[in-house]
mmCIF file of C-alpha atoms in Angstrom:
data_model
loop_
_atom_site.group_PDB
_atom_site.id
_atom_site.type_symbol
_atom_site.label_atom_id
_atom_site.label_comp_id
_atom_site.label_asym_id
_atom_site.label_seq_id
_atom_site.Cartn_x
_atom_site.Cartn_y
_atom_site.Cartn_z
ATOM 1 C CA UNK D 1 -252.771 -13.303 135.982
ATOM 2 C CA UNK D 2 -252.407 -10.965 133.255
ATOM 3 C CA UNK D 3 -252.428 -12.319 129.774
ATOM 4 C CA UNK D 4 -250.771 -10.473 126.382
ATOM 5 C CA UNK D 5 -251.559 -11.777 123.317
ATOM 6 C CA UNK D 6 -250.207 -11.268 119.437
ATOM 7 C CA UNK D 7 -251.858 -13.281 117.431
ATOM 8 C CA UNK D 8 -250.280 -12.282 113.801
ATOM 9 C CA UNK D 9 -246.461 -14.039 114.214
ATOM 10 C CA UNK D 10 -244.935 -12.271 111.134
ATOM 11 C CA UNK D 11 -246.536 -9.164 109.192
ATOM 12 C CA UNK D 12 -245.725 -7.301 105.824
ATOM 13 C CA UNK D 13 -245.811 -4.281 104.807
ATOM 14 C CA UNK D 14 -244.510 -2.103 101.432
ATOM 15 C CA UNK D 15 -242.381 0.629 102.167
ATOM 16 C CA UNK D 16 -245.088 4.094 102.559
ATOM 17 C CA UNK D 17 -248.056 2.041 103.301
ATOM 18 C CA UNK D 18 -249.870 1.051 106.683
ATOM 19 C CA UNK D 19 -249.930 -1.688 108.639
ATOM 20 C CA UNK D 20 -251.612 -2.308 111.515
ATOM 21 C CA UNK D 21 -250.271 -5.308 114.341
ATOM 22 C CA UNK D 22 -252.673 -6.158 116.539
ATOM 23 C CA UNK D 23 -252.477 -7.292 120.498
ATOM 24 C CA UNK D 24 -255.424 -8.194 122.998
ATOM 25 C CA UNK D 25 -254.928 -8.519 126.889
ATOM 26 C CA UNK D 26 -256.799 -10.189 129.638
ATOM 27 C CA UNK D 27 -256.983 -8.265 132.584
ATOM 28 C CA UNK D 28 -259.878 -7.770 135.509
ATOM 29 C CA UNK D 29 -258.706 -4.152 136.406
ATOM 30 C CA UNK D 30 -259.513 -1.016 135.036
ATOM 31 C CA UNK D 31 -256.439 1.257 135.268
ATOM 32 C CA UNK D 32 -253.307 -0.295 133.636
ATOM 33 C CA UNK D 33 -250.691 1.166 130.781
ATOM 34 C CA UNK D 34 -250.166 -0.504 127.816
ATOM 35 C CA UNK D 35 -246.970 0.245 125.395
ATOM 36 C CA UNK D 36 -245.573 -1.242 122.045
ATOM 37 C CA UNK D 37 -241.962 -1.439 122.453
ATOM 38 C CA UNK D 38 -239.871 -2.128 118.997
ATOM 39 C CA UNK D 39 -236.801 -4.945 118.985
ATOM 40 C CA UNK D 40 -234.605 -4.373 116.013
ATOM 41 C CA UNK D 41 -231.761 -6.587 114.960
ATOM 42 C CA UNK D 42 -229.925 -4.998 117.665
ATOM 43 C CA UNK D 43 -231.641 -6.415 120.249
ATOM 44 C CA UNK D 44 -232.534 -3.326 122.221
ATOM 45 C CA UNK D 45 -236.129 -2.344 122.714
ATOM 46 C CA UNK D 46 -237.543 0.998 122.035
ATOM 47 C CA UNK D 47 -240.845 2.422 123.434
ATOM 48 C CA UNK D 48 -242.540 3.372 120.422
ATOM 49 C CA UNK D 49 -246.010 4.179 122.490
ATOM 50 C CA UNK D 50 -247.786 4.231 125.975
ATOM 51 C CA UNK D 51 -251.399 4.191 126.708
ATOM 52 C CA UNK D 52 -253.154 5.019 129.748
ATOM 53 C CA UNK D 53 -256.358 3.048 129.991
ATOM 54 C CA UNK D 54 -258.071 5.374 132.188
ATOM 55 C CA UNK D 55 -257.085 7.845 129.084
ATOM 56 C CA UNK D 56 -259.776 8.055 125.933
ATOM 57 C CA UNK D 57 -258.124 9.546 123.555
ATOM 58 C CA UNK D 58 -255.401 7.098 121.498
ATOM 59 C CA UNK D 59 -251.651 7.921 122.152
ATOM 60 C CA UNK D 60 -250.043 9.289 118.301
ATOM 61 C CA UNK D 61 -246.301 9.453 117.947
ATOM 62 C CA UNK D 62 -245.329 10.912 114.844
ATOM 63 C CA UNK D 63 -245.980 7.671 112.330
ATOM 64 C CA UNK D 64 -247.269 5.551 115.015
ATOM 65 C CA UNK D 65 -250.831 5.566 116.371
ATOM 66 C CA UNK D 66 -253.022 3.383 118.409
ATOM 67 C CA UNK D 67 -256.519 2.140 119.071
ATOM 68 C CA UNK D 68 -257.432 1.566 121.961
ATOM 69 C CA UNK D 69 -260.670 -0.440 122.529
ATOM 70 C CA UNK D 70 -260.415 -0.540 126.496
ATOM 71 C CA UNK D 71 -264.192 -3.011 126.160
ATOM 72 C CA UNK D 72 -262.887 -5.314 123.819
ATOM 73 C CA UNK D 73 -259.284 -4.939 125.431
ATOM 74 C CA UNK D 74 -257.779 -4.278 122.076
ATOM 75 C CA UNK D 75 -254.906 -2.265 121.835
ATOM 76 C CA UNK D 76 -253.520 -2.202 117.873
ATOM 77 C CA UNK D 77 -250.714 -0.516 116.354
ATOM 78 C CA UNK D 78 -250.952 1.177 113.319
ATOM 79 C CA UNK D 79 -247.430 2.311 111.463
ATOM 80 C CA UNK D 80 -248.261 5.208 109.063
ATOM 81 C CA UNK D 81 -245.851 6.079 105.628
ATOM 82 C CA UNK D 82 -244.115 2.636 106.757
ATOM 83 C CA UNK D 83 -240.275 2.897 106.330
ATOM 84 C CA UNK D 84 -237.289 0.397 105.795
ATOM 85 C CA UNK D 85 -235.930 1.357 109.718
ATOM 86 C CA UNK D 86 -239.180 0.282 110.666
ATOM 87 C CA UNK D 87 -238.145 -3.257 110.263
ATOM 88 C CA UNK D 88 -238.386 -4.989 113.545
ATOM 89 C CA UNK D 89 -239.548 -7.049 116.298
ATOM 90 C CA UNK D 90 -242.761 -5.393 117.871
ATOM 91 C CA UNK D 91 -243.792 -6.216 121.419
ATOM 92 C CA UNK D 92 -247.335 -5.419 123.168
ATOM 93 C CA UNK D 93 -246.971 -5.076 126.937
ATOM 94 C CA UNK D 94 -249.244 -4.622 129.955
ATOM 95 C CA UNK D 95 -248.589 -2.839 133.482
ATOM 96 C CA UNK D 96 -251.525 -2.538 135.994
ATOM 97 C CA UNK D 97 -251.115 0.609 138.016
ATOM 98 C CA UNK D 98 -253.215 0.214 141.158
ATOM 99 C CA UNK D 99 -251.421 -1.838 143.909
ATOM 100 C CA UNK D 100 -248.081 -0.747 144.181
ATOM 101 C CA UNK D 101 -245.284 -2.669 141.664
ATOM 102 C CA UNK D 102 -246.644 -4.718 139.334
ATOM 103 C CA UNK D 103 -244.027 -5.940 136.767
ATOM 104 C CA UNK D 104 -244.396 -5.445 132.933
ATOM 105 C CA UNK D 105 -246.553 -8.661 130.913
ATOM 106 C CA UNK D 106 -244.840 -9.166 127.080
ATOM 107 C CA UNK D 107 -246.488 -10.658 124.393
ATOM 108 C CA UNK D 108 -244.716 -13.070 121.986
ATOM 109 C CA UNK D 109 -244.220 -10.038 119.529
ATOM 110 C CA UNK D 110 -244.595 -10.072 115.426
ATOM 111 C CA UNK D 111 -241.930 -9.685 113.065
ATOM 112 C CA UNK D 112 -242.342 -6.914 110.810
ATOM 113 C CA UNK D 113 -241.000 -7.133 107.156
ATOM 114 C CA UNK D 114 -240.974 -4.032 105.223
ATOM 115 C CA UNK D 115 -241.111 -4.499 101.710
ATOM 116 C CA UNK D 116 -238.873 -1.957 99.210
ATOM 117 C CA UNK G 1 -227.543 11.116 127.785
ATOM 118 C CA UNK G 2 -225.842 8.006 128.215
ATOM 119 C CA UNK G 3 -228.043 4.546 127.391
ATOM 120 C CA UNK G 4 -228.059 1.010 129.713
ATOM 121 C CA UNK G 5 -224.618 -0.420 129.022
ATOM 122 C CA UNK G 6 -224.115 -4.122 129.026
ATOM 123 C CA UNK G 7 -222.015 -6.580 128.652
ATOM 124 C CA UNK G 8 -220.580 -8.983 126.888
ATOM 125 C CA UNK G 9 -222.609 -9.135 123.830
ATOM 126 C CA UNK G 10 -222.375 -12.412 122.615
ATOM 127 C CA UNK G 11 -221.067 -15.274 124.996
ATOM 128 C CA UNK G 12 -221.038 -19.186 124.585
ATOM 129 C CA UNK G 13 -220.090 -21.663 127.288
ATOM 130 C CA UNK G 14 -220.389 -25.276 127.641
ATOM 131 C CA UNK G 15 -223.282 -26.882 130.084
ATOM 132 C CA UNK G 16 -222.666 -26.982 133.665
ATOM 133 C CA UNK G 17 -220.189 -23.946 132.964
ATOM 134 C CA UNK G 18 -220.776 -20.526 135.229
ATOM 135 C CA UNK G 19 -221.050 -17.110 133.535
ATOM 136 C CA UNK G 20 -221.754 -13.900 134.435
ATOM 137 C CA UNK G 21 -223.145 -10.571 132.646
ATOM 138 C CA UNK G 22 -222.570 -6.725 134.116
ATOM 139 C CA UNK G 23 -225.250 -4.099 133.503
ATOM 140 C CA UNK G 24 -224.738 0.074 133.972
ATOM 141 C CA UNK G 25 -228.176 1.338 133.813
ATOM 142 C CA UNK G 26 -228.632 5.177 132.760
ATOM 143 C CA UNK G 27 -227.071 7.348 135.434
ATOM 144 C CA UNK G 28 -230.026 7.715 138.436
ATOM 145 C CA UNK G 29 -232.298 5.676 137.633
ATOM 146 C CA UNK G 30 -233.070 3.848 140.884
ATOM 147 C CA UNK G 31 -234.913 0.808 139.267
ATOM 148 C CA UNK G 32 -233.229 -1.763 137.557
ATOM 149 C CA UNK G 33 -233.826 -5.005 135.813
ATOM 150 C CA UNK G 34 -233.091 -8.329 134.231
ATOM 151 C CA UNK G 35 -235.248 -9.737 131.784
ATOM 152 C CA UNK G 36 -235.007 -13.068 129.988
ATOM 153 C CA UNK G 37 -235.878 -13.340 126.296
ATOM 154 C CA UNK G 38 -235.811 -17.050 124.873
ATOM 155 C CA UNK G 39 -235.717 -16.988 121.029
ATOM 156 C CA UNK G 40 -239.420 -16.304 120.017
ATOM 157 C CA UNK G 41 -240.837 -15.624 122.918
ATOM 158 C CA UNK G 42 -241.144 -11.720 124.589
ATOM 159 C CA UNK G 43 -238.832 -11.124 127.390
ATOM 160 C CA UNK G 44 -239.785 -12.705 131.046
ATOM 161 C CA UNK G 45 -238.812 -10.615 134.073
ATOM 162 C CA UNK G 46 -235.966 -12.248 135.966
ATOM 163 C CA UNK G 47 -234.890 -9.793 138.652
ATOM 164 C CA UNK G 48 -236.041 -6.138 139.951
ATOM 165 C CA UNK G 49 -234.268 -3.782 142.081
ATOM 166 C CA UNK G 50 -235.140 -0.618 143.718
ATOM 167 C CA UNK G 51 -232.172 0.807 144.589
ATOM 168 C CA UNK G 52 -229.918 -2.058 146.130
ATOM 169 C CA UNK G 53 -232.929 -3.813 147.164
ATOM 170 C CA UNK G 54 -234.753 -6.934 145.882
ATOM 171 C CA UNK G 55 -238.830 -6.325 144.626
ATOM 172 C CA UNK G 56 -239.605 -8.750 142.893
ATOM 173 C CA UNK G 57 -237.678 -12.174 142.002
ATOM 174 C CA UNK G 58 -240.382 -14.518 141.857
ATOM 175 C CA UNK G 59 -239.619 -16.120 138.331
ATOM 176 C CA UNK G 60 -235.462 -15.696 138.896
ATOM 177 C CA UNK G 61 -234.923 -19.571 139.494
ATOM 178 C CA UNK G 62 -232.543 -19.436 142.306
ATOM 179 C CA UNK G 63 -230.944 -23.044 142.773
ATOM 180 C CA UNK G 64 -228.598 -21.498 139.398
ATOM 181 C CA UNK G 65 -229.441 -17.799 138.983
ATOM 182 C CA UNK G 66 -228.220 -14.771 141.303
ATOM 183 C CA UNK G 67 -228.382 -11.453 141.065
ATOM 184 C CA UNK G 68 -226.938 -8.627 142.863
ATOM 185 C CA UNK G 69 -226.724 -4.593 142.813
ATOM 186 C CA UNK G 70 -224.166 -3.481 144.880
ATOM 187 C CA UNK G 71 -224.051 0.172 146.124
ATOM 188 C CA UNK G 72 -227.781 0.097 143.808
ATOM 189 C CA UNK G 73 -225.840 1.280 140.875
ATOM 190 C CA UNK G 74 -223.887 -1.471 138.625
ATOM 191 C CA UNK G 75 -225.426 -5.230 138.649
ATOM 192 C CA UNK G 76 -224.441 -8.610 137.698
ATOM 193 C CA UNK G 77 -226.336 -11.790 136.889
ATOM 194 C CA UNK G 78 -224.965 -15.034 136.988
ATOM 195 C CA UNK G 79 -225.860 -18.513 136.431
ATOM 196 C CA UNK G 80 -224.007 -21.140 137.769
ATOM 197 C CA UNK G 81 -224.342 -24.119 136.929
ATOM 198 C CA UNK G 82 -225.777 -23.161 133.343
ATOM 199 C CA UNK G 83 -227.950 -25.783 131.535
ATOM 200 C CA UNK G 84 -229.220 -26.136 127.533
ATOM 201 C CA UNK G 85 -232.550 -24.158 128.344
ATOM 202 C CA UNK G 86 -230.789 -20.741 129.611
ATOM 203 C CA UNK G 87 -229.914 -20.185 125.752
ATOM 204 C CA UNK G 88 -231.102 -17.190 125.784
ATOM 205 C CA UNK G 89 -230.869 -13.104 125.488
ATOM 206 C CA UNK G 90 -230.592 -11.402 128.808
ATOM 207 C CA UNK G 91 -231.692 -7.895 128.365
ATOM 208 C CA UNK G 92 -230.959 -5.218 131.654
ATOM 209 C CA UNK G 93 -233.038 -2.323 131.445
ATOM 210 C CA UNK G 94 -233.624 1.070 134.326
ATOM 211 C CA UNK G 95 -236.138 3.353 134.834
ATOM 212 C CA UNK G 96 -235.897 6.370 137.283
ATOM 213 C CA UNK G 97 -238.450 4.429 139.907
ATOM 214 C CA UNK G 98 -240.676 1.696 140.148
ATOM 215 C CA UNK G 99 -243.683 3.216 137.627
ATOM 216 C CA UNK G 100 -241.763 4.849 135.238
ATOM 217 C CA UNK G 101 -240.597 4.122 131.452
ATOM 218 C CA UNK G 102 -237.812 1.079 131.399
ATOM 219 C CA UNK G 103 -235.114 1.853 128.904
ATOM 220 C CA UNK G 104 -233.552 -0.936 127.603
ATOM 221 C CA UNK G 105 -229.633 -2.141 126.695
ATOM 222 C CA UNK G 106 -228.738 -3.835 123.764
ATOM 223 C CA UNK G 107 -228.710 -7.526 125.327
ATOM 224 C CA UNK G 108 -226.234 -10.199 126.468
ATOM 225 C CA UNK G 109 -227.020 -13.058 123.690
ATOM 226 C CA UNK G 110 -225.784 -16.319 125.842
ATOM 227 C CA UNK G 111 -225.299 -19.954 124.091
ATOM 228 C CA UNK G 112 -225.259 -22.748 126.270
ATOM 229 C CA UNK G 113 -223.636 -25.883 124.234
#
């Protein structure tokens, strides 16, 4: 079975700096996705970022960036010019794509503190 | 464009109570599901429909939990009889098929006392 793992519980961050959360996987295939979704208080989560492992070149979103070490099957995020919105929950997750449905694998997520 | 509507947003019952939570996922998107989300953990997939039909409900535990899409628009969950460990969020999200992006609603936050 798939595996997602966060190791870093709770993160901080100043407001305009970078911080990067980190999130490994277990997985014996070699064409998946892989997305960061964001939690705020509000409870609803928001892709911030897909991956396509079969895809080189890391996904950018405005702020948010990753890299993507398919080898090491690392898959960091790193939050640019870090603002007080950016305050959240954040979630790795893992879909394979070969094989019909496969459901989506969460991690345990890290809380992200932005500092003023 | 209209987001996954759910509700209610907050709702405690005692033990061995029923409850129920409705979900409106974003206008034709075919795929729809329930995920539970215990506090500190990342959300677990309950349920998945295509359409009206079941995929995958392997880890919906089915002596107390149900699930049903009628007409594979609208869907409720309900637990009956609920116990201490369903404390929980239940979060519906939809996507427009079975490999696309889910987009979630803001959560059902359920207290079982």
């Amino acid at each position: 079975a798939q595996t997602v793992t966060q190791s870093q519980p709770e993160m901080s961050v100043q407001e305009a700096e970078t911080v990067t959360l980190s999130c490994t996987y277990d997985t014996s295939e070699s064409d998946y996705y892989l997305f960061w979704y964001k939690q705020p208080p509000s409870r609803q989560m928001i892709l911030v970022i897909r991956q396509e492992a079969y895809k080189q070149q890391n996904a950018t979103e405005n702020r948010f960036s990753v890299n993507f070490q398919k080898a090491a099957k690392s898959f960091s995020l790193k939050i640019s010019d870090s603002q007080l919105g950016d305050a959240a929950m954040y979630f790795c997750a893992y879909r394979r794509i070969s094989g019909g449905y496969q459901k989506v694998t969460f991690g345990t997520g890290t809380k992200l503190q932005v500092i003023p | 464009e209209a987001g996954v509507a759910q509700s209610p947003r907050y709702k405690i019952i005692e033990k061995r109570q029923s409850v129920a939570f409705w979900c409106n996922p974003i206008s034709g998107h075919a795929t729809l599901y329930w995920y539970q989300q215990i506090l500190g953990q990342g959300p677990k997939l309950l349920i998945q429909f295509q359409n009206n039909g079941v995929v995958d409900d392997s880890q919906l535990p089915k002596d107390r939990f149900s699930a049903e899409r009628l007409k594979g628009v609208d869907s409720t969950l309900k637990i009956q009889p609920a116990k201490l460990e369903d404390s929980a969020v239940y979060l519906c999200a939809s996507s427009l098929g079975i490999m696309d992006v889910a987009f979630f609603g803001q959560g059902t936050r359920l207290t079982v006392v």
